[in-house]
Amino acid sequence: RSLPEADKVTVNDEAAIKAAKDAYDALTEDQKKLISDETLKKLTDAQTALETVKTTPAPKGEPIDVKDAADKSEYKVTSSDKSNPTVEFEKTTDKNATKVTIPATVTDKNGITYEVTKIADNALKGNKKVTTVTVGANITEIGKNAFSGCTKLSKLTMGKNVKVIGNSAFEGCSSLTSVTIESKVTKIGKKAYYKCGSLKSINVKSTKLSSVGSDAFKKINKKYKIKVPKKYIDKYQKLMKGKLGA
């Protein structure tokens, strides 16, 4: 297989580049002198290009090709910073999936690992199959309408680093019976849990909550109970006034 031009190199060329380098290294010194400068430059340029490809994240806004064939999800780059590239979870491509796990990280076909830090707007909106969702450890934001209308969603495990729950994120999740607002959450959007008619248990662990949108917990089960940190009872009562109840 001939070597590609440097600007055309992909990770799929790694074997060909290695074979060419091994073949060159196996030559005697006299044989190496017969290799043209142009050919040798093409090899070294291809090696350099390959290393760049293997260490450069995809551009911001671009989808990534996930290395794990078992991962039936789509991700889009939100930061191509080499020191900490990140992606958002866009959706699952498995139309029959009942369990969805958003991982902490994903690795692309070039071997670059990205943190999964956000669940995109409308990610699973209207999904009627999903019953269980696990939110990854690096997720900091759940986008608007991310799970709205997921009427069979009954088990939700929230990531410990979530800070923002977007507008209508779980609106209409009528099978959801309990939710935990984890310790780093600062904002809950309007109608975040609106019309979650089976929702009876709300456990607020956060002491950093500063914003709760209108109707965030309205039209939930009339027998609901909410637990908040003892020192924040008065503050959270005011914060949730008119935004909580059947």
mmCIF file of C-alpha atoms in Angstrom:
data_model
loop_
_atom_site.group_PDB
_atom_site.id
_atom_site.type_symbol
_atom_site.label_atom_id
_atom_site.label_comp_id
_atom_site.label_asym_id
_atom_site.label_seq_id
_atom_site.Cartn_x
_atom_site.Cartn_y
_atom_site.Cartn_z
ATOM 1 C CA ARG A 1 0.000 0.000 0.000
ATOM 2 C CA SER A 2 1.462 3.366 -1.027
ATOM 3 C CA LEU A 3 1.862 6.155 1.482
ATOM 4 C CA PRO A 4 -0.748 8.937 1.416
ATOM 5 C CA GLU A 5 0.164 12.595 1.163
ATOM 6 C CA ALA A 6 0.575 14.200 4.597
ATOM 7 C CA ASP A 7 -2.633 16.211 4.319
ATOM 8 C CA LYS A 8 -4.589 13.045 3.533
ATOM 9 C CA VAL A 9 -3.309 10.911 6.431
ATOM 10 C CA THR A 10 -5.894 9.282 8.711
ATOM 11 C CA VAL A 11 -5.541 6.832 11.572
ATOM 12 C CA ASN A 12 -6.380 4.070 9.077
ATOM 13 C CA ASP A 13 -2.979 4.647 7.460
ATOM 14 C CA GLU A 14 -1.055 3.765 10.609
ATOM 15 C CA ALA A 15 -0.262 0.180 9.541
ATOM 16 C CA ALA A 16 0.973 1.283 6.109
ATOM 17 C CA ILE A 17 3.163 4.021 7.594
ATOM 18 C CA LYS A 18 4.620 1.611 10.160
ATOM 19 C CA ALA A 19 5.317 -0.995 7.463
ATOM 20 C CA ALA A 20 7.115 1.601 5.347
ATOM 21 C CA LYS A 21 9.193 2.764 8.316
ATOM 22 C CA ASP A 22 10.060 -0.845 9.272
ATOM 23 C CA ALA A 23 11.074 -1.588 5.684
ATOM 24 C CA TYR A 24 13.333 1.470 5.607
ATOM 25 C CA ASP A 25 14.916 0.616 8.959
ATOM 26 C CA ALA A 26 15.678 -2.908 7.687
ATOM 27 C CA LEU A 27 17.808 -1.568 4.817
ATOM 28 C CA THR A 28 21.579 -1.481 4.982
ATOM 29 C CA GLU A 29 23.277 1.897 5.044
ATOM 30 C CA ASP A 30 24.232 1.514 1.398
ATOM 31 C CA GLN A 31 20.653 0.647 0.466
ATOM 32 C CA LYS A 32 19.322 3.655 2.387
ATOM 33 C CA LYS A 33 21.547 5.904 0.243
ATOM 34 C CA LEU A 34 19.553 4.745 -2.798
ATOM 35 C CA ILE A 35 16.275 6.074 -1.329
ATOM 36 C CA SER A 36 15.481 9.491 -2.760
ATOM 37 C CA ASP A 37 15.181 12.512 -0.502
ATOM 38 C CA GLU A 38 11.631 12.975 -1.818
ATOM 39 C CA THR A 39 10.600 9.448 -0.786
ATOM 40 C CA LEU A 40 12.187 9.784 2.643
ATOM 41 C CA LYS A 41 10.503 13.147 3.184
ATOM 42 C CA LYS A 42 7.129 11.652 2.260
ATOM 43 C CA LEU A 43 7.643 8.981 4.934
ATOM 44 C CA THR A 44 8.673 11.406 7.667
ATOM 45 C CA ASP A 45 5.857 13.807 6.750
ATOM 46 C CA ALA A 46 3.358 10.953 6.935
ATOM 47 C CA GLN A 47 4.683 9.930 10.363
ATOM 48 C CA THR A 48 4.379 13.500 11.642
ATOM 49 C CA ALA A 49 0.885 13.857 10.206
ATOM 50 C CA LEU A 50 -0.198 10.584 11.819
ATOM 51 C CA GLU A 51 0.957 11.737 15.250
ATOM 52 C CA THR A 52 -0.950 14.989 14.756
ATOM 53 C CA VAL A 53 -4.112 13.130 13.779
ATOM 54 C CA LYS A 54 -3.799 10.881 16.832
ATOM 55 C CA THR A 55 -3.439 13.803 19.240
ATOM 56 C CA THR A 56 -5.757 16.444 17.739
ATOM 57 C CA PRO A 57 -9.411 16.440 18.781
ATOM 58 C CA ALA A 58 -12.112 16.925 16.171
ATOM 59 C CA PRO A 59 -13.198 20.560 15.598
ATOM 60 C CA LYS A 60 -15.866 22.106 17.817
ATOM 61 C CA GLY A 61 -19.349 21.364 16.534
ATOM 62 C CA GLU A 62 -18.300 18.229 14.659
ATOM 63 C CA PRO A 63 -19.562 14.720 15.466
ATOM 64 C CA ILE A 64 -17.023 12.077 16.493
ATOM 65 C CA ASP A 65 -16.652 8.480 15.362
ATOM 66 C CA VAL A 66 -16.800 6.450 18.554
ATOM 67 C CA LYS A 67 -14.258 3.650 18.847
ATOM 68 C CA ASP A 68 -16.556 1.344 20.829
ATOM 69 C CA ALA A 69 -18.906 -0.290 18.335
ATOM 70 C CA ALA A 70 -21.236 -1.236 21.191
ATOM 71 C CA ASP A 71 -21.905 2.439 21.954
ATOM 72 C CA LYS A 72 -25.061 3.269 19.988
ATOM 73 C CA SER A 73 -24.982 6.958 20.853
ATOM 74 C CA GLU A 74 -24.007 10.089 18.956
ATOM 75 C CA TYR A 75 -21.753 12.820 20.366
ATOM 76 C CA LYS A 76 -20.746 16.290 19.196
ATOM 77 C CA VAL A 77 -17.571 18.171 20.133
ATOM 78 C CA THR A 78 -18.095 21.125 22.463
ATOM 79 C CA SER A 79 -14.413 21.865 23.063
ATOM 80 C CA SER A 80 -11.382 20.806 21.002
ATOM 81 C CA ASP A 81 -8.890 21.922 23.639
ATOM 82 C CA LYS A 82 -6.116 19.316 23.489
ATOM 83 C CA SER A 83 -5.701 19.368 27.264
ATOM 84 C CA ASN A 84 -9.389 18.631 27.917
ATOM 85 C CA PRO A 85 -11.551 17.926 24.857
ATOM 86 C CA THR A 86 -15.275 17.609 25.586
ATOM 87 C CA VAL A 87 -18.431 16.425 23.840
ATOM 88 C CA GLU A 88 -22.155 16.483 24.446
ATOM 89 C CA PHE A 89 -24.428 13.474 24.254
ATOM 90 C CA GLU A 90 -26.709 14.052 21.271
ATOM 91 C CA LYS A 91 -28.959 10.983 21.158
ATOM 92 C CA THR A 92 -29.104 7.215 21.051
ATOM 93 C CA THR A 93 -29.374 5.561 17.661
ATOM 94 C CA ASP A 94 -30.852 2.402 19.175
ATOM 95 C CA LYS A 95 -34.570 2.971 18.662
ATOM 96 C CA ASN A 96 -35.467 0.019 20.896
ATOM 97 C CA ALA A 97 -33.181 0.861 23.824
ATOM 98 C CA THR A 98 -34.877 0.741 27.219
ATOM 99 C CA LYS A 99 -31.746 1.630 29.187
ATOM 100 C CA VAL A 100 -29.510 4.575 28.296
ATOM 101 C CA THR A 101 -26.221 5.240 30.054
ATOM 102 C CA ILE A 102 -24.422 8.492 29.343
ATOM 103 C CA PRO A 103 -20.748 7.697 30.001
ATOM 104 C CA ALA A 104 -18.182 9.881 31.741
ATOM 105 C CA THR A 105 -15.884 9.708 28.705
ATOM 106 C CA VAL A 106 -15.830 8.425 25.130
ATOM 107 C CA THR A 107 -12.907 7.591 22.864
ATOM 108 C CA ASP A 108 -12.909 8.247 19.137
ATOM 109 C CA LYS A 109 -11.358 6.092 16.410
ATOM 110 C CA ASN A 110 -8.165 8.135 16.582
ATOM 111 C CA GLY A 111 -7.748 7.146 20.225
ATOM 112 C CA ILE A 112 -8.613 10.585 21.616
ATOM 113 C CA THR A 113 -10.672 10.566 24.811
ATOM 114 C CA TYR A 114 -13.308 13.238 25.425
ATOM 115 C CA GLU A 115 -15.206 14.059 28.608
ATOM 116 C CA VAL A 116 -18.975 13.941 28.145
ATOM 117 C CA THR A 117 -20.081 17.128 29.906
ATOM 118 C CA LYS A 118 -23.548 17.903 28.569
ATOM 119 C CA ILE A 119 -26.756 16.227 27.479
ATOM 120 C CA ALA A 120 -27.948 18.097 24.404
ATOM 121 C CA ASP A 121 -31.258 19.902 24.051
ATOM 122 C CA ASN A 122 -33.990 17.484 22.915
ATOM 123 C CA ALA A 123 -31.615 14.497 23.258
ATOM 124 C CA LEU A 124 -34.312 11.907 24.024
ATOM 125 C CA LYS A 125 -37.382 14.107 23.690
ATOM 126 C CA GLY A 126 -40.535 12.067 23.173
ATOM 127 C CA ASN A 127 -38.815 8.701 23.540
ATOM 128 C CA LYS A 128 -41.479 6.129 24.490
ATOM 129 C CA LYS A 129 -39.127 3.157 25.031
ATOM 130 C CA VAL A 130 -36.573 4.290 27.610
ATOM 131 C CA THR A 131 -37.267 3.218 31.192
ATOM 132 C CA THR A 132 -33.848 3.768 32.801
ATOM 133 C CA VAL A 133 -31.331 6.582 32.421
ATOM 134 C CA THR A 134 -27.934 6.897 34.080
ATOM 135 C CA VAL A 135 -26.293 10.309 33.839
ATOM 136 C CA GLY A 136 -22.491 10.208 33.635
ATOM 137 C CA ALA A 137 -20.081 11.533 36.240
ATOM 138 C CA ASN A 138 -18.813 14.407 34.075
ATOM 139 C CA ILE A 139 -22.189 15.796 33.021
ATOM 140 C CA THR A 140 -22.600 19.371 34.276
ATOM 141 C CA GLU A 141 -25.631 20.401 32.232
ATOM 142 C CA ILE A 142 -28.838 18.724 31.119
ATOM 143 C CA GLY A 143 -30.227 20.579 28.129
ATOM 144 C CA LYS A 144 -33.756 21.854 27.641
ATOM 145 C CA ASN A 145 -36.338 19.206 26.748
ATOM 146 C CA ALA A 146 -33.598 16.568 27.033
ATOM 147 C CA PHE A 147 -35.977 13.911 28.366
ATOM 148 C CA SER A 148 -39.355 15.605 28.030
ATOM 149 C CA GLY A 149 -42.162 13.245 27.119
ATOM 150 C CA CYS A 150 -40.224 10.102 28.102
ATOM 151 C CA THR A 151 -43.400 8.630 29.549
ATOM 152 C CA LYS A 152 -41.874 5.267 30.518
ATOM 153 C CA LEU A 153 -38.812 6.681 32.266
ATOM 154 C CA SER A 154 -39.123 5.384 35.823
ATOM 155 C CA LYS A 155 -35.537 5.158 37.063
ATOM 156 C CA LEU A 156 -33.166 8.112 36.888
ATOM 157 C CA THR A 157 -29.651 8.066 38.327
ATOM 158 C CA MET A 158 -28.276 11.595 38.313
ATOM 159 C CA GLY A 159 -24.569 12.373 37.941
ATOM 160 C CA LYS A 160 -22.853 13.956 40.925
ATOM 161 C CA ASN A 161 -21.496 16.922 38.951
ATOM 162 C CA VAL A 162 -24.705 18.204 37.384
ATOM 163 C CA LYS A 163 -25.022 21.966 37.903
ATOM 164 C CA VAL A 164 -27.814 22.990 35.524
ATOM 165 C CA ILE A 165 -31.106 21.242 34.760
ATOM 166 C CA GLY A 166 -32.600 22.913 31.709
ATOM 167 C CA ASN A 167 -36.115 24.123 30.961
ATOM 168 C CA SER A 168 -38.590 21.247 30.589
ATOM 169 C CA ALA A 169 -35.722 18.754 30.915
ATOM 170 C CA PHE A 170 -38.013 16.088 32.385
ATOM 171 C CA GLU A 171 -41.417 17.575 31.617
ATOM 172 C CA GLY A 172 -44.107 14.943 31.185
ATOM 173 C CA CYS A 173 -42.024 12.032 32.503
ATOM 174 C CA SER A 174 -45.185 10.553 33.947
ATOM 175 C CA SER A 175 -43.609 7.329 35.287
ATOM 176 C CA LEU A 176 -40.893 9.059 37.299
ATOM 177 C CA THR A 177 -41.562 8.573 41.033
ATOM 178 C CA SER A 178 -38.443 10.067 42.630
ATOM 179 C CA VAL A 179 -35.654 12.511 41.790
ATOM 180 C CA THR A 180 -32.470 13.634 43.484
ATOM 181 C CA ILE A 181 -31.171 17.166 43.040
ATOM 182 C CA GLU A 182 -27.474 16.538 43.528
ATOM 183 C CA SER A 183 -25.111 18.637 45.638
ATOM 184 C CA LYS A 184 -23.690 20.856 42.864
ATOM 185 C CA VAL A 185 -26.952 21.904 41.226
ATOM 186 C CA THR A 186 -27.312 25.685 41.077
ATOM 187 C CA LYS A 187 -30.167 26.077 38.597
ATOM 188 C CA ILE A 188 -33.393 24.239 37.801
ATOM 189 C CA GLY A 189 -35.141 25.539 34.715
ATOM 190 C CA LYS A 190 -38.802 26.354 34.278
ATOM 191 C CA LYS A 191 -41.089 23.329 33.970
ATOM 192 C CA ALA A 192 -38.085 21.067 34.566
ATOM 193 C CA TYR A 193 -40.307 18.404 36.196
ATOM 194 C CA TYR A 194 -43.685 19.759 35.110
ATOM 195 C CA LYS A 195 -46.480 17.185 34.743
ATOM 196 C CA CYS A 196 -44.442 14.382 36.289
ATOM 197 C CA GLY A 197 -47.664 13.041 37.717
ATOM 198 C CA SER A 198 -46.152 10.094 39.600
ATOM 199 C CA LEU A 199 -43.399 12.127 41.244
ATOM 200 C CA LYS A 200 -43.709 11.695 45.026
ATOM 201 C CA SER A 201 -40.149 12.031 46.332
ATOM 202 C CA ILE A 202 -37.812 14.998 45.762
ATOM 203 C CA ASN A 203 -34.477 14.861 47.553
ATOM 204 C CA VAL A 204 -32.574 18.135 47.336
ATOM 205 C CA LYS A 205 -28.949 17.608 48.355
ATOM 206 C CA SER A 206 -27.662 20.859 46.925
ATOM 207 C CA THR A 207 -26.790 23.794 49.158
ATOM 208 C CA LYS A 208 -25.933 25.890 46.104
ATOM 209 C CA LEU A 209 -29.352 26.121 44.500
ATOM 210 C CA SER A 210 -29.987 29.752 43.553
ATOM 211 C CA SER A 211 -32.522 29.605 40.727
ATOM 212 C CA VAL A 212 -35.724 27.600 40.239
ATOM 213 C CA GLY A 213 -37.825 28.392 37.184
ATOM 214 C CA SER A 214 -41.584 28.838 37.095
ATOM 215 C CA ASP A 215 -43.675 25.657 37.383
ATOM 216 C CA ALA A 216 -40.490 23.608 37.887
ATOM 217 C CA PHE A 217 -42.294 21.054 40.061
ATOM 218 C CA LYS A 218 -45.943 21.813 39.263
ATOM 219 C CA LYS A 219 -48.541 19.147 38.506
ATOM 220 C CA ILE A 220 -46.630 16.386 40.272
ATOM 221 C CA ASN A 221 -48.229 13.800 42.556
ATOM 222 C CA LYS A 222 -50.379 15.380 45.255
ATOM 223 C CA LYS A 223 -48.762 13.149 47.900
ATOM 224 C CA TYR A 224 -45.277 14.441 47.151
ATOM 225 C CA LYS A 225 -42.629 14.892 49.827
ATOM 226 C CA ILE A 226 -39.568 17.079 49.502
ATOM 227 C CA LYS A 227 -36.381 16.824 51.547
ATOM 228 C CA VAL A 228 -33.877 19.685 51.705
ATOM 229 C CA PRO A 229 -30.756 20.412 53.801
ATOM 230 C CA LYS A 230 -31.920 21.508 57.266
ATOM 231 C CA LYS A 231 -30.103 24.864 57.200
ATOM 232 C CA TYR A 232 -31.748 25.775 53.885
ATOM 233 C CA ILE A 233 -35.400 25.080 54.638
ATOM 234 C CA ASP A 234 -36.437 28.751 54.842
ATOM 235 C CA LYS A 235 -34.386 29.761 51.799
ATOM 236 C CA TYR A 236 -35.683 26.946 49.626
ATOM 237 C CA GLN A 237 -39.280 27.467 50.731
ATOM 238 C CA LYS A 238 -39.056 31.005 49.356
ATOM 239 C CA LEU A 239 -37.182 29.857 46.258
ATOM 240 C CA MET A 240 -39.825 27.265 45.384
ATOM 241 C CA LYS A 241 -42.897 29.229 46.354
ATOM 242 C CA GLY A 242 -45.549 28.785 43.669
ATOM 243 C CA LYS A 243 -43.340 26.399 41.705
ATOM 244 C CA LEU A 244 -44.094 23.180 43.569
ATOM 245 C CA GLY A 245 -47.237 21.106 43.973
ATOM 246 C CA ALA A 246 -50.002 19.043 42.362
#
